[in-house]
Amino acid sequence: SPADGVWRVSSPEPRLVVVQADFTAVERAWDARWLNLMRRVALRRVWTCAARLQKWRRPAWEAKLREPSGWRIAGASFTRLGFWKGATGQTRFADGDGRLHPVYGADVLYTLFFELDCPLMDGDAVSLTTPFGNVLRLVRQEDSPSPFIKVNQVGYSPCAAHRYAYLGGWLGTLGAWEPSETTPRFAVVDAETRRTVYTGTCCLRPDPGKTADGTPWTGENTREIDFSAVTRPGTYFIRVDGVGRSADFTVGETGLVTAARTHLHGLFAQRC
């Protein structure tokens, strides 16, 4: 059942809880039983029917995930529920010899965005019960990197004229994420000494607009974090008021060398 899927829960910022559900392994195990039975009385290539089985089953699962009344939350309450599904790869099923074959379909990751009525504090615990009976537990940890603060994890060169990070997020059907403050302040913190080395304000970037068919280029209202003044080599992270901290990153020549080697290796391996 969907309850046997892979479930993940996180909190990118204090007013938001994100749940991700991956039913890929469940679908393949369920279909394998039926396909093995069908192979005994039908052709060996009946694995092509697996995509049709998915199309019959997935809408019911999705409808349950998207229904707010099917979720129960303890330790907090949510005001809005956003939803999005994205492909993680092409679906593949085994034939009678155990070889994997692609079918017309995609493996899907479902993401739910719970917008809370009150922000979580560091150490607050939340328990969510899914529509399929799973109990997911989360403890808000301010020191966990937030994916809403986007840094160059390969590293920044101290010789570059500018160094930027970005603040933004997208909540599926809820649209662009907005921080609690219009112009939140940020701090660049030395990861070893925990000393703040630079502070500034996150500035909203111009709207990139939409494509010819009306699709937004990014779906986010992106804010720019300019820390070009930080030139001393070292390991740092960025902390944004009301959001949290970023992943660690370095200022030094190592990142530049890594990027150059990766590009050169790509040119060598992909000769055509």
Coordinates of C-alpha atoms in Angstrom, one line a residue:
S1 CA 0.0 0.0 0.0
P2 CA 1.1 3.7 -0.2
A3 CA 1.8 3.5 3.5
D4 CA 4.9 1.4 2.6
G5 CA 6.3 4.2 0.4
V6 CA 9.3 6.4 1.3
W7 CA 8.2 9.4 3.3
R8 CA 10.3 12.4 4.2
V9 CA 9.5 15.4 6.3
S10 CA 11.4 18.7 6.7
S11 CA 11.0 22.3 7.7
P12 CA 12.8 24.7 5.3
E13 CA 11.7 27.7 7.4
P14 CA 9.8 28.1 10.7
R15 CA 6.4 28.6 9.1
L16 CA 6.5 25.7 6.8
V17 CA 6.5 21.9 6.9
V18 CA 7.3 19.9 3.7
V19 CA 6.3 16.2 3.3
Q20 CA 7.6 14.2 0.3
A21 CA 6.2 10.8 -0.7
D22 CA 7.8 8.4 -3.1
F23 CA 5.8 5.3 -4.1
T24 CA 8.1 4.0 -6.8
A25 CA 9.2 0.9 -4.9
V26 CA 5.6 0.1 -3.9
E27 CA 4.4 0.3 -7.5
R28 CA 7.1 -1.9 -8.8
A29 CA 6.6 -4.5 -6.1
W30 CA 2.8 -4.5 -6.6
D31 CA 3.0 -4.7 -10.3
A32 CA 5.6 -7.4 -10.2
R33 CA 3.2 -9.8 -8.5
W34 CA 0.5 -9.2 -11.1
L35 CA 3.0 -9.3 -14.0
N36 CA 4.6 -12.5 -12.9
L37 CA 1.1 -14.1 -12.7
M38 CA 0.2 -12.8 -16.2
R39 CA 3.4 -14.1 -17.7
R40 CA 2.3 -17.6 -17.0
V41 CA -0.7 -17.3 -19.4
A42 CA 0.4 -14.5 -21.7
L43 CA 3.3 -13.3 -23.7
R44 CA 6.6 -12.5 -22.0
R45 CA 6.4 -8.8 -22.9
V46 CA 3.3 -8.0 -20.7
W47 CA 5.5 -5.6 -18.7
T48 CA 4.3 -3.0 -21.2
C49 CA 1.0 -3.1 -19.4
A50 CA 2.6 -1.7 -16.2
A51 CA 2.2 1.9 -17.3
R52 CA -1.5 1.5 -17.7
L53 CA -1.8 0.1 -14.2
Q54 CA -0.1 3.2 -12.9
K55 CA -2.5 5.5 -14.7
W56 CA -5.4 3.7 -13.0
R57 CA -3.9 3.8 -9.5
R58 CA -2.1 7.1 -9.2
P59 CA -5.1 9.5 -9.4
A60 CA -6.7 8.0 -6.3
W61 CA -3.5 8.2 -4.3
E62 CA -3.0 11.8 -5.4
A63 CA -6.6 12.8 -4.5
K64 CA -6.0 11.5 -1.0
L65 CA -2.7 13.4 -0.6
R66 CA -4.3 16.7 -1.8
E67 CA -7.3 16.6 0.6
P68 CA -6.5 18.7 3.7
S69 CA -9.1 16.9 5.8
G70 CA -7.2 13.6 5.4
W71 CA -4.1 15.0 7.3
R72 CA -3.9 15.3 11.0
I73 CA -1.2 17.4 12.7
A74 CA -0.2 17.6 16.4
G75 CA 1.9 20.3 17.8
A76 CA 0.9 22.9 15.3
S77 CA -1.9 23.7 12.8
F78 CA -1.8 24.6 9.2
T79 CA -3.8 27.2 7.2
R80 CA -3.0 26.2 3.7
L81 CA -1.9 23.0 1.9
G82 CA 0.1 23.2 -1.3
F83 CA 0.8 20.3 -3.7
W84 CA 3.2 19.4 -6.5
K85 CA 4.4 16.3 -8.2
G86 CA 7.6 15.9 -10.3
A87 CA 9.2 13.2 -12.3
T88 CA 12.3 11.6 -10.9
G89 CA 13.0 9.3 -13.9
Q90 CA 11.5 7.0 -16.5
T91 CA 9.6 4.1 -15.2
R92 CA 11.2 0.7 -15.8
F93 CA 9.9 -2.8 -15.3
A94 CA 11.5 -6.2 -15.6
D95 CA 10.6 -8.7 -18.4
G96 CA 10.5 -12.4 -18.0
D97 CA 14.3 -12.6 -17.9
G98 CA 14.6 -10.0 -15.3
R99 CA 15.9 -7.3 -17.6
L100 CA 14.6 -3.8 -17.1
H101 CA 12.7 -2.0 -19.9
P102 CA 11.4 1.6 -20.0
V103 CA 7.7 2.1 -20.4
Y104 CA 5.5 5.1 -21.2
G105 CA 5.5 6.8 -17.9
A106 CA 7.6 8.4 -15.2
D107 CA 8.5 7.7 -11.6
V108 CA 6.9 10.5 -9.5
L109 CA 7.8 12.3 -6.3
Y110 CA 4.8 13.9 -4.5
T111 CA 5.5 17.0 -2.4
L112 CA 3.1 18.6 0.1
F113 CA 3.6 22.1 1.6
F114 CA 2.0 22.8 4.9
E115 CA 1.8 26.5 5.7
L116 CA 1.6 26.9 9.5
D117 CA -0.4 29.5 11.4
C118 CA 2.4 30.0 13.9
P119 CA 6.2 29.6 13.4
L120 CA 8.0 26.7 14.9
M121 CA 10.8 27.5 17.4
D122 CA 14.1 25.6 17.7
G123 CA 13.3 22.2 19.3
D124 CA 9.6 22.3 18.7
A125 CA 8.2 18.9 17.7
V126 CA 5.4 18.2 15.2
S127 CA 3.7 15.0 14.4
L128 CA 1.7 14.4 11.1
T129 CA -0.6 11.5 10.3
T130 CA -0.9 10.9 6.6
P131 CA -4.1 9.9 4.8
F132 CA -2.6 6.4 4.6
G133 CA -2.0 6.1 8.4
N134 CA 1.7 6.9 8.5
V135 CA 2.9 8.9 11.5
L136 CA 5.7 11.4 10.6
R137 CA 7.6 13.2 13.3
L138 CA 9.7 16.3 12.9
V139 CA 11.8 18.3 15.4
R140 CA 12.6 21.8 14.2
Q141 CA 16.3 22.4 14.2
E142 CA 17.6 25.9 13.4
D143 CA 21.0 24.5 12.5
S144 CA 19.7 22.3 9.7
P145 CA 20.5 23.9 6.3
S146 CA 17.5 25.4 4.5
P147 CA 17.1 24.7 0.7
F148 CA 15.6 28.2 0.4
I149 CA 19.0 29.7 0.9
K150 CA 20.9 28.8 -2.3
V151 CA 24.7 29.0 -2.2
N152 CA 27.5 27.8 -4.6
Q153 CA 28.5 24.6 -2.7
V154 CA 31.4 24.1 -5.1
G155 CA 32.9 27.2 -3.7
Y156 CA 33.6 30.9 -4.5
S157 CA 36.8 32.3 -5.8
P158 CA 38.3 35.1 -3.7
C159 CA 39.5 36.7 -6.9
A160 CA 36.0 37.1 -8.3
A161 CA 34.6 40.6 -8.5
H162 CA 31.3 39.5 -6.9
R163 CA 30.0 36.7 -4.7
Y164 CA 26.2 36.1 -4.5
A165 CA 23.8 33.7 -2.8
Y166 CA 20.0 33.7 -3.3
L167 CA 16.9 33.4 -1.2
G168 CA 13.7 32.0 -2.6
G169 CA 11.4 29.0 -2.7
W170 CA 8.4 27.6 -4.6
L171 CA 5.4 25.9 -2.9
G172 CA 3.7 24.2 -5.8
T173 CA 0.0 25.2 -6.0
L174 CA 0.6 27.9 -3.3
G175 CA 3.0 29.7 -5.7
A176 CA 6.1 31.7 -4.7
W177 CA 7.2 31.5 -1.1
E178 CA 7.5 34.8 0.7
P179 CA 9.6 35.4 3.9
S180 CA 8.0 36.9 6.9
E181 CA 10.0 40.2 6.3
T182 CA 10.0 42.1 3.1
T183 CA 13.7 42.8 3.2
P184 CA 15.2 40.2 5.6
R185 CA 18.7 40.7 6.9
F186 CA 21.4 38.1 6.5
A187 CA 24.8 37.4 8.2
V188 CA 27.8 35.5 6.8
V189 CA 29.1 33.4 9.6
D190 CA 32.5 31.6 9.9
A191 CA 31.7 27.9 10.2
E192 CA 34.6 27.2 12.5
T193 CA 34.5 30.1 14.9
R194 CA 30.8 30.9 14.6
R195 CA 31.7 34.5 14.3
T196 CA 29.7 36.9 12.1
V197 CA 32.0 38.4 9.5
Y198 CA 29.6 40.3 7.4
T199 CA 25.9 41.5 7.5
G200 CA 23.6 42.9 4.9
T201 CA 20.0 43.0 3.5
C202 CA 18.4 40.5 1.0
C203 CA 17.3 42.6 -2.0
L204 CA 14.5 41.5 -4.2
R205 CA 15.6 40.9 -7.8
P206 CA 13.6 42.1 -10.8
D207 CA 10.8 39.8 -12.0
P208 CA 12.3 37.7 -14.9
G209 CA 8.9 37.6 -16.5
K210 CA 7.1 34.8 -18.3
T211 CA 7.5 32.7 -21.4
A212 CA 5.4 33.2 -24.5
D213 CA 2.7 30.8 -23.2
G214 CA 2.6 32.6 -19.8
T215 CA 4.7 30.2 -17.8
P216 CA 6.9 32.0 -15.1
W217 CA 10.6 31.5 -15.7
T218 CA 11.3 30.5 -12.1
G219 CA 8.1 30.6 -10.1
E220 CA 10.0 32.3 -7.3
N221 CA 10.4 35.8 -6.0
T222 CA 14.1 35.7 -5.7
R223 CA 16.1 37.8 -3.3
E224 CA 19.8 38.5 -3.8
I225 CA 22.4 38.1 -1.1
D226 CA 25.5 40.1 -2.0
F227 CA 28.6 39.2 0.2
S228 CA 31.2 40.3 -2.3
A229 CA 33.1 42.0 0.6
V230 CA 34.0 38.6 2.1
T231 CA 37.3 37.7 0.5
R232 CA 39.2 35.9 3.2
P233 CA 39.6 32.2 2.4
G234 CA 37.6 29.9 4.7
T235 CA 34.4 28.0 5.3
Y236 CA 31.2 29.9 5.9
F237 CA 27.5 29.7 6.0
I238 CA 24.7 32.3 5.6
R239 CA 22.0 32.9 8.2
V240 CA 18.8 34.8 7.3
D241 CA 16.6 36.2 9.9
G242 CA 13.3 34.3 10.2
V243 CA 14.4 31.6 7.8
G244 CA 17.5 29.7 9.0
R245 CA 21.0 28.9 7.7
S246 CA 22.5 27.7 4.5
A247 CA 24.7 24.8 3.7
D248 CA 28.4 25.4 4.3
F249 CA 30.5 26.8 1.4
T250 CA 34.1 27.8 0.9
V251 CA 35.8 30.9 -0.3
G252 CA 39.1 29.8 -1.9
E253 CA 40.7 28.6 -5.1
T254 CA 39.6 24.9 -4.5
G255 CA 36.1 25.5 -5.9
L256 CA 37.5 27.1 -9.0
V257 CA 39.8 24.2 -9.6
T258 CA 37.0 21.7 -9.1
A259 CA 34.7 23.5 -11.6
A260 CA 37.5 23.7 -14.2
R261 CA 38.5 20.0 -13.8
T262 CA 34.8 19.0 -14.1
H263 CA 34.3 21.0 -17.3
L264 CA 37.5 19.7 -18.8
H265 CA 36.6 16.1 -18.0
G266 CA 33.2 16.6 -19.6
L267 CA 34.8 17.8 -22.8
F268 CA 37.1 14.8 -22.7
A269 CA 34.5 12.2 -22.1
Q270 CA 31.8 13.6 -24.4
R271 CA 34.0 14.1 -27.4
C272 CA 31.2 14.3 -30.0

